[in-house]
C-alpha positions as YAML, in Angstrom:
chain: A
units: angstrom
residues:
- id: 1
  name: UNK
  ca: [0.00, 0.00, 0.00]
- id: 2
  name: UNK
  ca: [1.55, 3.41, -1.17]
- id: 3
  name: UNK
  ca: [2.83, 5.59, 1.94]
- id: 4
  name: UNK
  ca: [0.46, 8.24, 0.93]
- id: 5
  name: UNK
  ca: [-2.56, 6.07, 1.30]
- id: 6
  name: UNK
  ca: [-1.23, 5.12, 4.66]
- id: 7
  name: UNK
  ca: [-0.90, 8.50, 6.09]
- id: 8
  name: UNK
  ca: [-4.78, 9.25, 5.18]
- id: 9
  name: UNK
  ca: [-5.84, 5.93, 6.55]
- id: 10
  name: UNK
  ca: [-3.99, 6.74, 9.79]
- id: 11
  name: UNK
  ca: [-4.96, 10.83, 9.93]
- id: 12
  name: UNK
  ca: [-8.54, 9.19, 10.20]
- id: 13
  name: UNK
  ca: [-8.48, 6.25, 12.22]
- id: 14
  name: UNK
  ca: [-6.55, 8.93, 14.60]
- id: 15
  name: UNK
  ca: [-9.26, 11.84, 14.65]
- id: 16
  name: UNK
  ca: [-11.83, 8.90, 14.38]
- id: 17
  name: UNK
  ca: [-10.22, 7.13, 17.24]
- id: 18
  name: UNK
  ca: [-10.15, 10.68, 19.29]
- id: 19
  name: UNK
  ca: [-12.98, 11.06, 19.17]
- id: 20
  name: UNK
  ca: [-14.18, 8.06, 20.74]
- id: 21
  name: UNK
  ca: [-12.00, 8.73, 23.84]
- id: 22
  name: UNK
  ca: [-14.86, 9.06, 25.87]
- id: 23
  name: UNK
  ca: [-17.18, 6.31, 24.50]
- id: 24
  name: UNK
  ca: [-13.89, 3.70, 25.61]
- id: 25
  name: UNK
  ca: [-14.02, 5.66, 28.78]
- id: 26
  name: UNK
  ca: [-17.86, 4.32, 29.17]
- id: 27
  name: UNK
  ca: [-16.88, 0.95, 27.66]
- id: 28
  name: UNK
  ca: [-14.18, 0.76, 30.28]
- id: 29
  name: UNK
  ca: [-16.70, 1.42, 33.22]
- id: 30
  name: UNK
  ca: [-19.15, -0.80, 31.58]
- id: 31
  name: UNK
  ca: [-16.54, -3.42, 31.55]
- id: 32
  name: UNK
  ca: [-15.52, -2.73, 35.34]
- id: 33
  name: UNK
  ca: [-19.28, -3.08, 35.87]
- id: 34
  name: UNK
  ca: [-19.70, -6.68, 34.32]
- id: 35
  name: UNK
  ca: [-16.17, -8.00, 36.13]
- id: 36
  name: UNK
  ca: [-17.67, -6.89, 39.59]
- id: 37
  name: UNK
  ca: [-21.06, -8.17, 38.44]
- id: 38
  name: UNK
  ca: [-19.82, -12.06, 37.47]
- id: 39
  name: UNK
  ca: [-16.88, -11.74, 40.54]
- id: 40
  name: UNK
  ca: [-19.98, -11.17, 43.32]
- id: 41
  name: UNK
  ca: [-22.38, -13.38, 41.55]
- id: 42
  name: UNK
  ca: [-19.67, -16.29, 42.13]
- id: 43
  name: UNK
  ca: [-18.87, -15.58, 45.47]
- id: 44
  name: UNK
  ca: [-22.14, -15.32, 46.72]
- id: 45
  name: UNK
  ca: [-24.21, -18.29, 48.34]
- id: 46
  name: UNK
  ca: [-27.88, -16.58, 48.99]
- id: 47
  name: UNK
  ca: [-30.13, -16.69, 46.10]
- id: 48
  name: UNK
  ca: [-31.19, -13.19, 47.00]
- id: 49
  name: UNK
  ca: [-27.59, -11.99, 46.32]
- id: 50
  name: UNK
  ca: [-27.45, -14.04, 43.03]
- id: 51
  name: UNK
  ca: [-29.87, -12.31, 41.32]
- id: 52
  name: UNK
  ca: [-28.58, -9.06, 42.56]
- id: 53
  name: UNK
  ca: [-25.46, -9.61, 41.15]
- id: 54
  name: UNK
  ca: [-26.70, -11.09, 38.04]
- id: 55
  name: UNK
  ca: [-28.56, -8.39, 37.13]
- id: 56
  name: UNK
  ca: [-25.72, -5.98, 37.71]
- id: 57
  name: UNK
  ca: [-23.73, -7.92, 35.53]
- id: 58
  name: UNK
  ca: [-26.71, -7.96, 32.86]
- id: 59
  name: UNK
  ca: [-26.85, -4.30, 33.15]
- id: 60
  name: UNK
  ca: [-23.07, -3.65, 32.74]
- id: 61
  name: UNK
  ca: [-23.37, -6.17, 29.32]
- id: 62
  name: UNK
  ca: [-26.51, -4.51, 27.91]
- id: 63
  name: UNK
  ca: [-24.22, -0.81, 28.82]
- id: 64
  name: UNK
  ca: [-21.18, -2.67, 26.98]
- id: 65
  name: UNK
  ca: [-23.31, -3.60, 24.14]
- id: 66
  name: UNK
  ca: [-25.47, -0.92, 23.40]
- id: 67
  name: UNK
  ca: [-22.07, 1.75, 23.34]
- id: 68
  name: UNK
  ca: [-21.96, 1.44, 19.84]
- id: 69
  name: UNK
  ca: [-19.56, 4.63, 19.48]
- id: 70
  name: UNK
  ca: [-16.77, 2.72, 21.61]
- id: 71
  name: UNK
  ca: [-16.38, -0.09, 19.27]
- id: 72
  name: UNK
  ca: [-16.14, 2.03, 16.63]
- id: 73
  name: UNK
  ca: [-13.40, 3.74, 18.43]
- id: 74
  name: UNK
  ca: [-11.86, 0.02, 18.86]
- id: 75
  name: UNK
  ca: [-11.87, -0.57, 15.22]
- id: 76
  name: UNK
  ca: [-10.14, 2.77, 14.95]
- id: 77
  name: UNK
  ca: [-7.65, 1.77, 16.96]
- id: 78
  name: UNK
  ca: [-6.75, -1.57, 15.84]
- id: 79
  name: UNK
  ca: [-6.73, -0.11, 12.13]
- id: 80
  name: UNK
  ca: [-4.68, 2.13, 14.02]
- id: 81
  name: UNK
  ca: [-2.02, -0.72, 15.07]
- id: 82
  name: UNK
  ca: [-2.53, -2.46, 11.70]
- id: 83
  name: UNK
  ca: [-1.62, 0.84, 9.88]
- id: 84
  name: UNK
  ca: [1.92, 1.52, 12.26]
- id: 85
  name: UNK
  ca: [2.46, -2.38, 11.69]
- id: 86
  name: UNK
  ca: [2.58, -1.90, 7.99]
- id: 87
  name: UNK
  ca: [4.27, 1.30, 8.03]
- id: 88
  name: UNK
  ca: [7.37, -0.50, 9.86]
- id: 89
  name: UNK
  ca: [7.48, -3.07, 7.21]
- id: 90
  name: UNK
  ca: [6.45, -5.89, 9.88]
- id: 91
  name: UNK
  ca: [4.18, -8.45, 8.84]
- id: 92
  name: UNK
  ca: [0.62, -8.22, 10.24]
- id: 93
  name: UNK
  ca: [-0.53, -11.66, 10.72]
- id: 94
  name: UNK
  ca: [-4.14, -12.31, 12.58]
- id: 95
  name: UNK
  ca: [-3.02, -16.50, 12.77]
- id: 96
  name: UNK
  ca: [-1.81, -18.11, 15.75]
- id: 97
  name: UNK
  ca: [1.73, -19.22, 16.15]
- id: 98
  name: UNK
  ca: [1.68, -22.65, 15.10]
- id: 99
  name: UNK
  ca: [5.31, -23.34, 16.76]
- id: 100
  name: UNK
  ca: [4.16, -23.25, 19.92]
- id: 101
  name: UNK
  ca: [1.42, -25.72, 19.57]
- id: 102
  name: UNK
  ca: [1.73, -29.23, 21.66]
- id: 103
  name: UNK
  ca: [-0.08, -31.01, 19.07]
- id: 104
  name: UNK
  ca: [2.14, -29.82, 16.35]
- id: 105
  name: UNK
  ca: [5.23, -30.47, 18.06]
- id: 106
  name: UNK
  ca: [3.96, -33.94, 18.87]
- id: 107
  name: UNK
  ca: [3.70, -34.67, 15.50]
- id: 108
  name: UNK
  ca: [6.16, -33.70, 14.07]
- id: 109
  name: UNK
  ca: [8.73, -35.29, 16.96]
- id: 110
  name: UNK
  ca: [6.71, -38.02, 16.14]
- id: 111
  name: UNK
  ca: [7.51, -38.51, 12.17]
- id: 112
  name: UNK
  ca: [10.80, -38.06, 13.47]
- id: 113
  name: UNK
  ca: [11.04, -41.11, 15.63]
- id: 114
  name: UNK
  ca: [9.42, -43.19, 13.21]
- id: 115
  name: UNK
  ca: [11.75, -43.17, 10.55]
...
């Protein structure tokens, strides 16, 4: 992709991304919300407390959900990352590492002893 592309791309995923500052602000506290909601709701043994918890969690997930602005901003951001990648000359890969995989390994060490 030419350079010149690039810099457009990344001017606005950037302002785009700014933006949305305050939307991942929300998404943060919605997230916060939802963590505190599932911690409680598995620590507590009354049913009473279950469903309290539960539906502070539900709330905090419907709040995550519904902030449609912050995921926007998310997107901005990783084309953001995927922009700087490029512009570095690094490869931008979404695949796992395949190296590190025990079955992989296992088979391969495998054809090895076999032969």
């Amino acid at each position: 992709m030419n350079k010149f592309w690039l810099v457009t791309l990344g001017i606005i995923a950037g302002i785009v991304a700014l933006s949305n500052i305050g939307a991942l602000f929300a998404l943060g506290i919605s997230a916060v919300i939802v963590y505190v909601g599932v911690h409680y709701y598995l620590r507590s043994l009354s049913t009473g407390a279950r469903v309290f918890w539960a539906a502070v969690a539900i709330i905090g997930a419907l709040s995550a959900i519904s902030n449609v602005p912050a995921l926007i901003g998310l997107a901005a951001f990783a084309g953001l990352w995927i922009i700087y990648r490029k512009w570095n000359g690094q490869n931008v890969s979404f695949d796992a590492i395949k190296e590190s995989d025990p079955f992989t390994n296992f088979e391969y060490q495998w054809n090895k002893l076999t032969k």
